[in-house]
């Protein structure tokens, strides 16, 4: 988790992340992520198990941005050990988890492009969800 990563990287004071700015940033992420998960659950329940409809475009954009934020923060917390060159760096120098995190970070950079870019999804939201004109 980000909390564990932050405590390991930044230290802890009285059981909390030592750096108050990072503590606030991680708290904001955790709250946004929790709200996102609850909204997804509610949409599925309201659709009675079917596809929730155009609201899935909102989930696509928000989910992608949350994933990108997670891996951005995780790599920042790791500092130089967060950005190995996964092609040329040997596994002797980096831990498997460090290499995996970097691969995920690169993968989620592309997540805003594949299966419909976030720009396309925002257009769908504007037209189908908000009913805005072309």
The first five atom37 places (N, CA, C, CB, O) and aatype in JSON, in Angstrom:
{
  "aatype": [20, 20, 20, 20, 20, 20, 20, 20, 20, 20, 20, 20, 20, 20, 20, 20, 20, 20, 20, 20, 20, 20, 20, 20, 20, 20, 20, 20, 20, 20, 20, 20, 20, 20, 20, 20, 20, 20, 20, 20, 20, 20, 20, 20, 20, 20, 20, 20, 20, 20, 20, 20, 20, 20, 20, 20, 20, 20, 20, 20, 20, 20, 20, 20, 20, 20, 20, 20, 20, 20, 20, 20, 20, 20, 20, 20, 20, 20, 20, 20, 20, 20, 20, 20, 20, 20, 20, 20, 20, 20, 20, 20, 20, 20, 20, 20, 20, 20, 20, 20, 20, 20, 20, 20, 20, 20, 20, 20, 20, 20, 20, 20, 20, 20, 20, 20, 20, 20, 20, 20, 20, 20, 20, 20, 20, 20, 20, 20, 20, 20, 20, 20, 20, 20],
  "atom_mask": [
    [1, 1, 1, 1, 1],
    [1, 1, 1, 1, 1],
    [1, 1, 1, 1, 1],
    [1, 1, 1, 1, 1],
    [1, 1, 1, 1, 1],
    [1, 1, 1, 1, 1],
    [1, 1, 1, 1, 1],
    [1, 1, 1, 1, 1],
    [1, 1, 1, 1, 1],
    [1, 1, 1, 1, 1],
    [1, 1, 1, 1, 1],
    [1, 1, 1, 1, 1],
    [1, 1, 1, 1, 1],
    [1, 1, 1, 1, 1],
    [1, 1, 1, 1, 1],
    [1, 1, 1, 1, 1],
    [1, 1, 1, 1, 1],
    [1, 1, 1, 1, 1],
    [1, 1, 1, 1, 1],
    [1, 1, 1, 1, 1],
    [1, 1, 1, 1, 1],
    [1, 1, 1, 1, 1],
    [1, 1, 1, 1, 1],
    [1, 1, 1, 1, 1],
    [1, 1, 1, 1, 1],
    [1, 1, 1, 1, 1],
    [1, 1, 1, 1, 1],
    [1, 1, 1, 1, 1],
    [1, 1, 1, 1, 1],
    [1, 1, 1, 1, 1],
    [1, 1, 1, 1, 1],
    [1, 1, 1, 1, 1],
    [1, 1, 1, 1, 1],
    [1, 1, 1, 1, 1],
    [1, 1, 1, 1, 1],
    [1, 1, 1, 1, 1],
    [1, 1, 1, 1, 1],
    [1, 1, 1, 1, 1],
    [1, 1, 1, 1, 1],
    [1, 1, 1, 1, 1],
    [1, 1, 1, 1, 1],
    [1, 1, 1, 1, 1],
    [1, 1, 1, 1, 1],
    [1, 1, 1, 1, 1],
    [1, 1, 1, 1, 1],
    [1, 1, 1, 1, 1],
    [1, 1, 1, 1, 1],
    [1, 1, 1, 1, 1],
    [1, 1, 1, 1, 1],
    [1, 1, 1, 1, 1],
    [1, 1, 1, 1, 1],
    [1, 1, 1, 1, 1],
    [1, 1, 1, 1, 1],
    [1, 1, 1, 1, 1],
    [1, 1, 1, 1, 1],
    [1, 1, 1, 1, 1],
    [1, 1, 1, 1, 1],
    [1, 1, 1, 1, 1],
    [1, 1, 1, 1, 1],
    [1, 1, 1, 1, 1],
    [1, 1, 1, 1, 1],
    [1, 1, 1, 1, 1],
    [1, 1, 1, 1, 1],
    [1, 1, 1, 1, 1],
    [1, 1, 1, 1, 1],
    [1, 1, 1, 1, 1],
    [1, 1, 1, 1, 1],
    [1, 1, 1, 1, 1],
    [1, 1, 1, 1, 1],
    [1, 1, 1, 1, 1],
    [1, 1, 1, 1, 1],
    [1, 1, 1, 1, 1],
    [1, 1, 1, 1, 1],
    [1, 1, 1, 1, 1],
    [1, 1, 1, 1, 1],
    [1, 1, 1, 1, 1],
    [1, 1, 1, 1, 1],
    [1, 1, 1, 1, 1],
    [1, 1, 1, 1, 1],
    [1, 1, 1, 1, 1],
    [1, 1, 1, 1, 1],
    [1, 1, 1, 1, 1],
    [1, 1, 1, 1, 1],
    [1, 1, 1, 1, 1],
    [1, 1, 1, 1, 1],
    [1, 1, 1, 1, 1],
    [1, 1, 1, 1, 1],
    [1, 1, 1, 1, 1],
    [1, 1, 1, 1, 1],
    [1, 1, 1, 1, 1],
    [1, 1, 1, 1, 1],
    [1, 1, 1, 1, 1],
    [1, 1, 1, 1, 1],
    [1, 1, 1, 1, 1],
    [1, 1, 1, 1, 1],
    [1, 1, 1, 1, 1],
    [1, 1, 1, 1, 1],
    [1, 1, 1, 1, 1],
    [1, 1, 1, 1, 1],
    [1, 1, 1, 1, 1],
    [1, 1, 1, 1, 1],
    [1, 1, 1, 1, 1],
    [1, 1, 1, 1, 1],
    [1, 1, 1, 1, 1],
    [1, 1, 1, 1, 1],
    [1, 1, 1, 1, 1],
    [1, 1, 1, 1, 1],
    [1, 1, 1, 1, 1],
    [1, 1, 1, 1, 1],
    [1, 1, 1, 1, 1],
    [1, 1, 1, 1, 1],
    [1, 1, 1, 1, 1],
    [1, 1, 1, 1, 1],
    [1, 1, 1, 1, 1],
    [1, 1, 1, 1, 1],
    [1, 1, 1, 1, 1],
    [1, 1, 1, 1, 1],
    [1, 1, 1, 1, 1],
    [1, 1, 1, 1, 1],
    [1, 1, 1, 1, 1],
    [1, 1, 1, 1, 1],
    [1, 1, 1, 1, 1],
    [1, 1, 1, 1, 1],
    [1, 1, 1, 1, 1],
    [1, 1, 1, 1, 1],
    [1, 1, 1, 1, 1],
    [1, 1, 1, 1, 1],
    [1, 1, 1, 1, 1],
    [1, 1, 1, 1, 1],
    [1, 1, 1, 1, 1],
    [1, 1, 1, 1, 1],
    [1, 1, 1, 1, 1],
    [1, 1, 1, 1, 1],
    [1, 1, 1, 1, 1]
  ],
  "atom_positions": [
    [[0.84, -1.19, 0.0], [0.0, 0.0, 0.0], [0.88, 1.25, 0.0], [-0.95, 0.0, 1.22], [2.07, 1.18, 0.29]],
    [[0.28, 2.36, -0.33], [1.01, 3.62, -0.3], [1.41, 4.0, 1.12], [0.18, 4.73, -0.93], [2.48, 4.56, 1.34]],
    [[0.56, 3.7, 2.07], [0.87, 4.02, 3.47], [2.12, 3.27, 3.9], [-0.32, 3.68, 4.39], [3.03, 3.87, 4.49]],
    [[2.18, 1.98, 3.63], [3.35, 1.19, 3.98], [4.59, 1.66, 3.26], [3.1, -0.27, 3.67], [5.67, 1.74, 3.85]],
    [[4.44, 1.98, 1.98], [5.57, 2.49, 1.19], [6.08, 3.81, 1.76], [5.16, 2.68, -0.3], [7.29, 4.02, 1.87]],
    [[5.15, 4.69, 2.13], [5.54, 5.99, 2.69], [6.21, 5.84, 4.04], [4.31, 6.9, 2.82], [7.21, 6.51, 4.32]],
    [[5.69, 4.97, 4.89], [6.31, 4.75, 6.2], [7.72, 4.2, 6.04], [5.46, 3.8, 7.05], [8.63, 4.57, 6.79]],
    [[7.9, 3.31, 5.08], [9.22, 2.73, 4.85], [10.18, 3.77, 4.28], [9.12, 1.52, 3.9], [11.34, 3.83, 4.68]],
    [[9.7, 4.59, 3.35], [10.56, 5.57, 2.67], [10.81, 6.82, 3.5], [9.96, 5.96, 1.35], [11.92, 7.34, 3.52]],
    [[9.78, 7.3, 4.19], [9.85, 8.58, 4.88], [9.96, 8.45, 6.39], [8.65, 9.39, 4.54], [10.27, 9.42, 7.09]],
    [[9.71, 7.26, 6.89], [9.7, 7.06, 8.33], [8.32, 7.31, 8.9], [10.72, 7.95, 9.01], [7.4, 7.74, 8.2]],
    [[8.2, 7.04, 10.18], [6.9, 7.27, 10.83], [7.1, 7.87, 12.21], [6.11, 5.97, 10.94], [8.11, 7.66, 12.87]],
    [[6.1, 8.64, 12.61], [6.08, 9.26, 13.93], [4.76, 8.9, 14.57], [6.28, 10.82, 13.85], [3.7, 9.22, 14.03]],
    [[4.81, 8.26, 15.71], [3.6, 7.84, 16.42], [2.67, 7.01, 15.53], [2.85, 9.06, 16.95], [1.44, 7.14, 15.61]],
    [[3.26, 6.16, 14.68], [2.47, 5.26, 13.84], [1.93, 5.88, 12.57], [1.36, 4.73, 14.62], [1.22, 5.21, 11.81]],
    [[2.23, 7.16, 12.31], [1.75, 7.81, 11.09], [2.94, 8.18, 10.21], [0.91, 9.05, 11.43], [4.08, 8.2, 10.67]],
    [[2.67, 8.47, 8.96], [3.71, 8.89, 8.02], [4.35, 10.17, 8.54], [3.11, 9.11, 6.58], [3.66, 11.12, 8.92]],
    [[5.67, 10.18, 8.56], [6.4, 11.3, 9.16], [6.19, 12.62, 8.43], [7.87, 10.99, 9.19], [6.12, 13.67, 9.08]],
    [[6.08, 12.61, 7.14], [5.96, 13.84, 6.35], [4.48, 14.22, 6.22], [6.61, 13.67, 4.94], [3.71, 13.49, 5.61]],
    [[4.07, 15.37, 6.79], [2.65, 15.74, 6.75], [2.12, 16.0, 5.34], [2.43, 16.97, 7.59], [0.94, 15.75, 5.07]],
    [[2.95, 16.5, 4.43], [2.49, 16.75, 3.07], [2.18, 15.43, 2.36], [3.56, 17.55, 2.27], [1.16, 15.31, 1.68]],
    [[3.05, 14.45, 2.52], [2.81, 13.14, 1.93], [1.6, 12.47, 2.6], [4.05, 12.24, 2.06], [0.81, 11.81, 1.93]],
    [[1.48, 12.64, 3.9], [0.34, 12.06, 4.62], [-0.96, 12.59, 4.04], [0.42, 12.36, 6.15], [-1.9, 11.83, 3.81]],
    [[-1.02, 13.9, 3.79], [-2.23, 14.51, 3.23], [-2.48, 14.04, 1.8], [-2.13, 16.04, 3.26], [-3.62, 13.78, 1.42]],
    [[-1.42, 13.92, 1.01], [-1.55, 13.48, -0.38], [-2.06, 12.03, -0.44], [-0.2, 13.6, -1.11], [-2.92, 11.71, -1.25]],
    [[-1.53, 11.18, 0.41], [-1.97, 9.78, 0.42], [-3.38, 9.66, 0.96], [-1.02, 8.93, 1.26], [-4.16, 8.85, 0.46]],
    [[-3.72, 10.44, 1.96], [-5.08, 10.44, 2.49], [-6.07, 10.85, 1.4], [-5.2, 11.39, 3.7], [-7.13, 10.23, 1.25]],
    [[-5.74, 11.9, 0.63], [-6.61, 12.32, -0.46], [-6.79, 11.19, -1.48], [-6.05, 13.57, -1.15], [-7.91, 10.91, -1.91]],
    [[-5.69, 10.53, -1.85], [-5.79, 9.42, -2.79], [-6.69, 8.31, -2.24], [-4.39, 8.86, -3.1], [-7.57, 7.82, -2.94]],
    [[-6.48, 7.93, -0.98], [-7.27, 6.84, -0.38], [-8.75, 7.21, -0.32], [-6.76, 6.53, 1.04], [-9.61, 6.35, -0.54]],
    [[-9.06, 8.46, -0.02], [-10.46, 8.89, 0.02], [-11.07, 8.87, -1.39], [-10.58, 10.31, 0.62], [-12.2, 8.4, -1.57]],
    [[-10.33, 9.37, -2.38], [-10.82, 9.34, -3.76], [-11.03, 7.92, -4.24], [-9.84, 10.07, -4.7], [-12.04, 7.61, -4.88]],
    [[-10.1, 7.05, -3.93], [-10.2, 5.65, -4.34], [-11.39, 4.96, -3.67], [-8.91, 4.91, -4.01], [-12.12, 4.2, -4.31]],
    [[-11.59, 5.23, -2.39], [-12.73, 4.65, -1.69], [-14.06, 5.13, -2.25], [-12.66, 4.99, -0.21], [-14.99, 4.34, -2.42]],
    [[-14.15, 6.42, -2.54], [-15.37, 6.97, -3.13], [-15.63, 6.38, -4.52], [-15.28, 8.5, -3.22], [-16.77, 6.1, -4.88]],
    [[-14.56, 6.19, -5.28], [-14.67, 5.59, -6.61], [-15.22, 4.17, -6.51], [-13.3, 5.58, -7.32], [-16.12, 3.8, -7.27]],
    [[-14.69, 3.38, -5.61], [-15.14, 1.98, -5.46], [-16.62, 1.93, -5.04], [-14.26, 1.24, -4.41], [-17.38, 1.1, -5.53]],
    [[-17.01, 2.81, -4.12], [-18.41, 2.85, -3.69], [-19.34, 3.27, -4.84], [-18.58, 3.81, -2.51], [-20.43, 2.72, -4.99]],
    [[-18.9, 4.23, -5.65], [-19.71, 4.67, -6.79], [-19.87, 3.54, -7.81], [-19.08, 5.9, -7.46], [-20.95, 3.35, -8.37]],
    [[-18.79, 2.8, -8.04], [-18.88, 1.65, -8.95], [-19.89, 0.63, -8.43], [-17.51, 0.98, -9.12], [-20.75, 0.16, -9.18]],
    [[-19.78, 0.31, -7.16], [-20.68, -0.68, -6.57], [-22.13, -0.22, -6.68], [-20.32, -0.93, -5.08], [-23.02, -1.0, -7.02]],
    [[-22.37, 1.05, -6.39], [-23.72, 1.59, -6.47], [-24.27, 1.52, -7.89], [-23.75, 3.04, -5.96], [-25.42, 1.15, -8.1]],
    [[-23.44, 1.87, -8.87], [-23.89, 1.84, -10.27], [-24.25, 0.43, -10.71], [-22.8, 2.41, -11.19], [-25.24, 0.24, -11.42]],
    [[-23.47, -0.55, -10.29], [-23.76, -1.94, -10.65], [-25.05, -2.39, -9.98], [-22.58, -2.87, -10.26], [-25.89, -3.03, -10.6]],
    [[-25.21, -2.05, -8.7], [-26.43, -2.44, -7.99], [-27.66, -1.78, -8.6], [-26.33, -2.07, -6.52], [-28.71, -2.42, -8.71]],
    [[-27.55, -0.51, -9.0], [-28.69, 0.19, -9.6], [-29.03, -0.35, -10.98], [-28.39, 1.67, -9.69], [-30.18, -0.24, -11.42]],
    [[-28.05, -0.92, -11.66], [-28.3, -1.48, -12.99], [-28.77, -2.92, -12.9], [-27.05, -1.39, -13.86], [-28.97, -3.58, -13.92]],
    [[-28.94, -3.41, -11.68], [-29.41, -4.77, -11.4], [-28.54, -5.82, -12.09], [-30.87, -4.93, -11.84], [-29.05, -6.78, -12.67]],
    [[-27.23, -5.61, -12.03], [-26.28, -6.59, -12.57], [-25.93, -6.4, -14.03], [-26.82, -7.93, -12.39], [-25.01, -7.05, -14.52]],
    [[-26.65, -5.52, -14.73], [-26.34, -5.26, -16.13], [-25.24, -4.22, -16.27], [-27.59, -4.81, -16.88], [-24.66, -3.78, -15.27]],
    [[-24.98, -3.83, -17.49], [-23.98, -2.78, -17.72], [-24.55, -1.45, -17.25], [-23.59, -2.7, -19.24], [-25.67, -1.1, -17.61]],
    [[-23.8, -0.71, -16.43], [-24.31, 0.54, -15.88], [-24.6, 1.63, -16.91], [-23.35, 1.06, -14.91], [-25.2, 2.64, -16.54]],
    [[-24.21, 1.49, -18.16], [-24.52, 2.48, -19.18], [-23.4, 3.49, -19.36], [-25.78, 3.2, -18.84], [-22.23, 3.17, -19.14]],
    [[-23.76, 4.71, -19.77], [-22.74, 5.7, -20.08], [-21.87, 6.1, -18.87], [-23.38, 6.92, -20.64], [-20.8, 6.67, -19.04]],
    [[-22.34, 5.79, -17.7], [-21.55, 6.1, -16.51], [-20.23, 5.32, -16.51], [-22.35, 5.78, -15.22], [-19.29, 5.68, -15.81]],
    [[-20.16, 4.25, -17.3], [-18.91, 3.5, -17.4], [-17.79, 4.36, -17.99], [-19.1, 2.25, -18.25], [-16.62, 4.11, -17.72]],
    [[-18.14, 5.37, -18.78], [-17.13, 6.29, -19.3], [-16.51, 7.1, -18.17], [-17.74, 7.23, -20.36], [-15.31, 7.37, -18.16]],
    [[-17.34, 7.48, -17.21], [-16.83, 8.2, -16.05], [-15.9, 7.3, -15.26], [-17.99, 8.7, -15.15], [-14.84, 7.73, -14.8]],
    [[-16.28, 6.03, -15.1], [-15.44, 5.08, -14.37], [-14.12, 4.86, -15.09], [-16.17, 3.75, -14.19], [-13.07, 4.74, -14.45]],
    [[-14.16, 4.82, -16.42], [-12.93, 4.62, -17.2], [-11.96, 5.76, -16.95], [-13.25, 4.5, -18.7], [-10.78, 5.52, -16.68]],
    [[-12.43, 6.99, -17.05], [-11.56, 8.16, -16.86], [-11.06, 8.22, -15.42], [-12.32, 9.46, -17.22], [-9.86, 8.36, -15.18]],
    [[-11.97, 8.12, -14.46], [-11.58, 8.23, -13.05], [-10.67, 7.07, -12.63], [-12.82, 8.26, -12.14], [-9.67, 7.28, -11.93]],
    [[-11.01, 5.87, -13.05], [-10.2, 4.71, -12.68], [-8.79, 4.8, -13.24], [-10.85, 3.44, -13.17], [-7.82, 4.49, -12.55]],
    [[-8.67, 5.23, -14.48], [-7.36, 5.39, -15.11], [-6.54, 6.43, -14.36], [-7.5, 5.79, -16.59], [-5.36, 6.2, -14.06]],
    [[-7.16, 7.55, -14.05], [-6.43, 8.6, -13.34], [-6.02, 8.17, -11.93], [-7.27, 9.87, -13.27], [-4.94, 8.53, -11.46]],
    [[-6.88, 7.4, -11.27], [-6.51, 6.89, -9.94], [-5.33, 5.92, -10.02], [-7.72, 6.19, -9.28], [-4.42, 5.97, -9.19]],
    [[-5.34, 5.04, -11.02], [-4.22, 4.11, -11.19], [-2.92, 4.86, -11.48], [-4.51, 3.11, -12.32], [-1.87, 4.52, -10.93]],
    [[-2.99, 5.86, -12.33], [-1.81, 6.64, -12.64], [-1.3, 7.38, -11.41], [-2.11, 7.63, -13.76], [-0.09, 7.42, -11.17]],
    [[-2.19, 7.95, -10.64], [-1.8, 8.65, -9.41], [-1.13, 7.7, -8.43], [-3.02, 9.3, -8.75], [-0.11, 8.04, -7.83]],
    [[-1.69, 6.5, -8.27], [-1.12, 5.51, -7.36], [0.32, 5.2, -7.72], [-1.96, 4.22, -7.38], [1.22, 5.28, -6.87]],
    [[0.55, 4.85, -8.98], [1.91, 4.47, -9.38], [2.85, 5.67, -9.43], [1.88, 3.79, -10.74], [4.04, 5.51, -9.17]],
    [[2.35, 6.85, -9.75], [3.19, 8.05, -9.68], [3.7, 8.26, -8.25], [2.41, 9.3, -10.15], [4.89, 8.48, -8.03]],
    [[2.79, 8.18, -7.29], [3.19, 8.39, -5.89], [4.12, 7.28, -5.41], [1.95, 8.46, -4.99], [5.09, 7.54, -4.71]],
    [[3.81, 6.04, -5.78], [4.64, 4.93, -5.34], [6.07, 5.08, -5.85], [4.04, 3.6, -5.82], [7.02, 4.85, -5.1]],
    [[6.23, 5.45, -7.11], [7.57, 5.62, -7.65], [8.28, 6.83, -7.04], [7.51, 5.77, -9.17], [9.48, 6.78, -6.79]],
    [[7.55, 7.9, -6.79], [8.15, 9.07, -6.16], [8.65, 8.74, -4.76], [7.14, 10.22, -6.09], [9.71, 9.19, -4.35]],
    [[7.88, 7.96, -4.04], [8.3, 7.56, -2.7], [9.57, 6.71, -2.72], [7.18, 6.78, -2.01], [10.37, 6.78, -1.79]],
    [[9.75, 5.93, -3.76], [10.93, 5.07, -3.86], [12.18, 5.82, -4.33], [10.66, 3.93, -4.81], [13.29, 5.31, -4.23]],
    [[11.99, 7.02, -4.84], [13.13, 7.79, -5.31], [13.8, 7.12, -6.49], [14.13, 7.99, -4.19], [13.12, 6.58, -7.37]],
    [[15.11, 7.13, -6.51], [15.86, 6.58, -7.64], [15.59, 5.1, -7.84], [17.34, 6.81, -7.43], [15.72, 4.6, -8.95]],
    [[15.23, 4.39, -6.79], [14.94, 2.96, -6.92], [13.57, 2.71, -7.56], [15.0, 2.28, -5.54], [13.2, 1.57, -7.82]],
    [[12.83, 3.77, -7.79], [11.53, 3.62, -8.42], [11.54, 3.68, -9.92], [10.63, 4.67, -7.91], [10.53, 3.38, -10.57]],
    [[12.67, 4.06, -10.5], [12.71, 4.27, -11.94], [13.81, 3.47, -12.64], [12.89, 5.72, -12.24], [14.64, 4.05, -13.34]],
    [[13.83, 2.15, -12.46], [14.84, 1.38, -13.19], [14.49, 1.32, -14.67], [14.96, -0.05, -12.62], [13.32, 1.4, -15.06]],
    [[15.51, 1.19, -15.47], [15.3, 0.96, -16.9], [15.04, -0.53, -17.02], [16.54, 1.43, -17.79], [15.97, -1.34, -16.96]],
    [[13.78, -0.91, -17.18], [13.41, -2.33, -17.13], [13.96, -3.13, -18.3], [11.91, -2.46, -17.11], [13.89, -4.35, -18.3]],
    [[14.52, -2.44, -19.28], [15.09, -3.16, -20.43], [16.56, -3.48, -20.17], [14.93, -2.32, -21.72], [17.0, -4.6, -20.43]],
    [[17.32, -2.5, -19.67], [18.76, -2.71, -19.55], [19.23, -2.99, -18.13], [19.48, -1.52, -20.06], [20.28, -3.62, -17.95]],
    [[18.49, -2.56, -17.12], [18.94, -2.8, -15.74], [18.78, -4.27, -15.39], [18.14, -1.93, -14.74], [17.79, -4.91, -15.75]],
    [[19.75, -4.79, -14.71], [19.71, -6.21, -14.37], [18.86, -6.42, -13.14], [21.11, -6.76, -14.15], [18.65, -5.51, -12.33]],
    [[18.37, -7.62, -13.0], [17.56, -7.95, -11.84], [18.44, -8.15, -10.61], [16.73, -9.21, -12.11], [17.93, -8.33, -9.5]],
    [[19.76, -8.11, -10.81], [20.66, -8.24, -9.67], [20.66, -6.96, -8.83], [22.07, -8.56, -10.14], [20.92, -7.01, -7.62]],
    [[20.38, -5.84, -9.46], [20.44, -4.55, -8.77], [19.09, -4.17, -8.16], [20.9, -3.47, -9.71], [19.05, -3.63, -7.06]],
    [[17.99, -4.44, -8.88], [16.66, -4.06, -8.41], [15.91, -5.28, -7.91], [15.87, -3.37, -9.54], [16.08, -6.39, -8.41]],
    [[15.07, -5.04, -6.93], [14.21, -6.09, -6.41], [13.09, -6.37, -7.42], [13.61, -5.69, -5.01], [12.7, -5.47, -8.16]],
    [[12.57, -7.59, -7.46], [11.48, -7.9, -8.4], [10.29, -6.97, -8.24], [11.03, -9.33, -8.21], [9.66, -6.6, -9.23]],
    [[9.96, -6.58, -7.0], [8.83, -5.67, -6.77], [9.11, -4.3, -7.39], [8.56, -5.53, -5.26], [8.19, -3.67, -7.91]],
    [[10.35, -3.84, -7.34], [10.69, -2.55, -7.92], [10.53, -2.58, -9.44], [12.13, -2.16, -7.55], [10.0, -1.64, -10.04]],
    [[10.98, -3.66, -10.06], [10.81, -3.8, -11.5], [9.33, -3.92, -11.88], [11.58, -5.03, -12.01], [8.9, -3.34, -12.87]],
    [[8.57, -4.67, -11.1], [7.14, -4.85, -11.37], [6.39, -3.52, -11.24], [6.54, -5.89, -10.42], [5.52, -3.22, -12.05]],
    [[6.74, -2.74, -10.23], [6.09, -1.44, -10.04], [6.36, -0.52, -11.22], [6.57, -0.77, -8.74], [5.46, 0.17, -11.7]],
    [[7.59, -0.53, -11.7], [7.93, 0.31, -12.86], [7.18, -0.16, -14.1], [9.44, 0.28, -13.12], [6.7, 0.67, -14.87]],
    [[7.08, -1.45, -14.3], [6.31, -1.98, -15.44], [4.84, -1.55, -15.35], [6.42, -3.52, -15.51], [4.24, -1.18, -16.35]],
    [[4.28, -1.61, -14.15], [2.89, -1.19, -13.96], [2.73, 0.3, -14.22], [2.41, -1.53, -12.55], [1.74, 0.72, -14.81]],
    [[3.69, 1.08, -13.77], [3.64, 2.52, -14.0], [3.61, 2.81, -15.51], [4.86, 3.23, -13.34], [2.81, 3.62, -15.97]],
    [[4.46, 2.14, -16.26], [4.48, 2.32, -17.71], [3.17, 1.85, -18.34], [5.66, 1.56, -18.32], [2.65, 2.5, -19.24]],
    [[2.64, 0.72, -17.86], [1.38, 0.19, -18.38], [0.24, 1.18, -18.15], [1.05, -1.16, -17.72], [-0.55, 1.43, -19.07]],
    [[0.14, 1.75, -16.95], [-0.97, 2.65, -16.65], [-0.81, 4.02, -17.29], [-1.11, 2.81, -15.16], [-1.78, 4.77, -17.36]],
    [[0.38, 4.36, -17.76], [0.54, 5.57, -18.59], [-0.26, 5.37, -19.88], [2.06, 5.86, -18.9], [-0.9, 6.3, -20.37]],
    [[-0.22, 4.15, -20.41], [-0.94, 3.85, -21.65], [-2.43, 3.66, -21.42], [-0.35, 2.6, -22.31], [-3.21, 3.69, -22.37]],
    [[-2.85, 3.46, -20.19], [-4.26, 3.18, -19.9], [-5.17, 4.32, -20.3], [-4.43, 2.88, -18.43], [-6.35, 4.1, -20.57]],
    [[-4.66, 5.54, -20.34], [-5.5, 6.67, -20.75], [-5.65, 6.73, -22.27], [-4.92, 7.99, -20.22], [-6.37, 7.58, -22.8]],
    [[-4.96, 5.81, -22.98], [-5.03, 5.78, -24.44], [-5.78, 4.55, -24.94], [-3.62, 5.8, -25.04], [-6.68, 4.67, -25.78]],
    [[-5.41, 3.36, -24.43], [-6.05, 2.15, -24.96], [-7.52, 2.07, -24.57], [-5.31, 0.91, -24.47], [-7.95, 2.68, -23.6]],
    [[-8.26, 1.32, -25.33], [-9.72, 1.12, -25.19], [-10.48, 2.44, -25.08], [-10.02, 0.27, -23.95], [-11.44, 2.55, -24.32]],
    [[-10.06, 3.43, -25.83], [-10.74, 4.72, -25.85], [-9.99, 5.72, -24.99], [-12.18, 4.59, -25.37], [-9.93, 5.58, -23.77]],
    [[-9.42, 6.71, -25.62], [-8.63, 7.68, -24.85], [-9.52, 8.41, -23.86], [-7.94, 8.68, -25.8], [-10.74, 8.45, -24.0]],
    [[-8.89, 8.99, -22.86], [-9.65, 9.77, -21.88], [-10.36, 10.94, -22.55], [-8.73, 10.28, -20.77], [-11.43, 11.35, -22.1]],
    [[-9.78, 11.47, -23.63], [-10.45, 12.56, -24.34], [-11.75, 12.08, -24.98], [-9.52, 13.14, -25.42], [-12.76, 12.77, -24.91]],
    [[-11.72, 10.9, -25.58], [-12.92, 10.33, -26.18], [-13.96, 10.06, -25.09], [-12.59, 9.03, -26.96], [-15.14, 10.35, -25.26]],
    [[-13.5, 9.5, -23.98], [-14.41, 9.2, -22.88], [-15.06, 10.48, -22.35], [-13.67, 8.47, -21.75], [-16.24, 10.49, -22.0]],
    [[-14.29, 11.56, -22.28], [-14.85, 12.84, -21.81], [-15.91, 13.36, -22.79], [-13.72, 13.89, -21.64], [-16.9, 13.96, -22.37]],
    [[-15.71, 13.14, -24.08], [-16.73, 13.53, -25.07], [-18.01, 12.71, -24.87], [-16.2, 13.34, -26.51], [-19.11, 13.24, -24.95]],
    [[-17.85, 11.42, -24.61], [-19.02, 10.56, -24.35], [-19.75, 11.05, -23.11], [-18.59, 9.08, -24.17], [-20.98, 11.12, -23.1]],
    [[-19.02, 11.39, -22.08], [-19.63, 11.9, -20.84], [-20.4, 13.18, -21.14], [-18.55, 12.15, -19.75], [-21.54, 13.34, -20.7]],
    [[-19.78, 14.09, -21.89], [-20.44, 15.36, -22.19], [-21.75, 15.15, -22.95], [-19.51, 16.24, -23.01], [-22.75, 15.81, -22.67]],
    [[-21.74, 14.24, -23.91], [-22.91, 14.05, -24.76], [-23.97, 13.16, -24.13], [-22.5, 13.47, -26.08], [-25.14, 13.53, -24.08]],
    [[-23.55, 11.99, -23.64], [-24.53, 10.99, -23.16], [-24.94, 11.17, -21.71], [-23.98, 9.62, -23.35], [-26.09, 10.93, -21.35]],
    [[-24.0, 11.58, -20.88], [-24.31, 11.7, -19.45], [-24.86, 13.08, -19.14], [-23.06, 11.42, -18.6], [-25.89, 13.21, -18.46]],
    [[-24.18, 14.11, -19.63], [-24.58, 15.48, -19.32], [-25.54, 16.08, -20.33], [-23.37, 16.35, -19.21], [-26.16, 17.12, -20.08]],
    [[-25.67, 15.41, -21.51], [-26.59, 15.89, -22.52], [-26.16, 17.18, -23.19], [-27.93, 16.08, -21.93], [-27.0, 17.92, -23.7]],
    [[-24.86, 17.46, -23.22], [-24.37, 18.69, -23.85], [-24.4, 18.54, -25.37], [-22.94, 19.02, -23.37], [-24.27, 17.43, -25.88]],
    [[-24.57, 19.66, -26.09], [-24.61, 19.59, -27.56], [-23.21, 19.31, -28.13], [-25.17, 20.9, -28.16], [-22.2, 19.47, -27.45]],
    [[-23.19, 18.89, -29.4], [-21.91, 18.63, -30.1], [-21.1, 19.88, -30.24], [-22.15, 18.03, -31.47], [-20.01, 19.85, -30.8]]
  ]
}
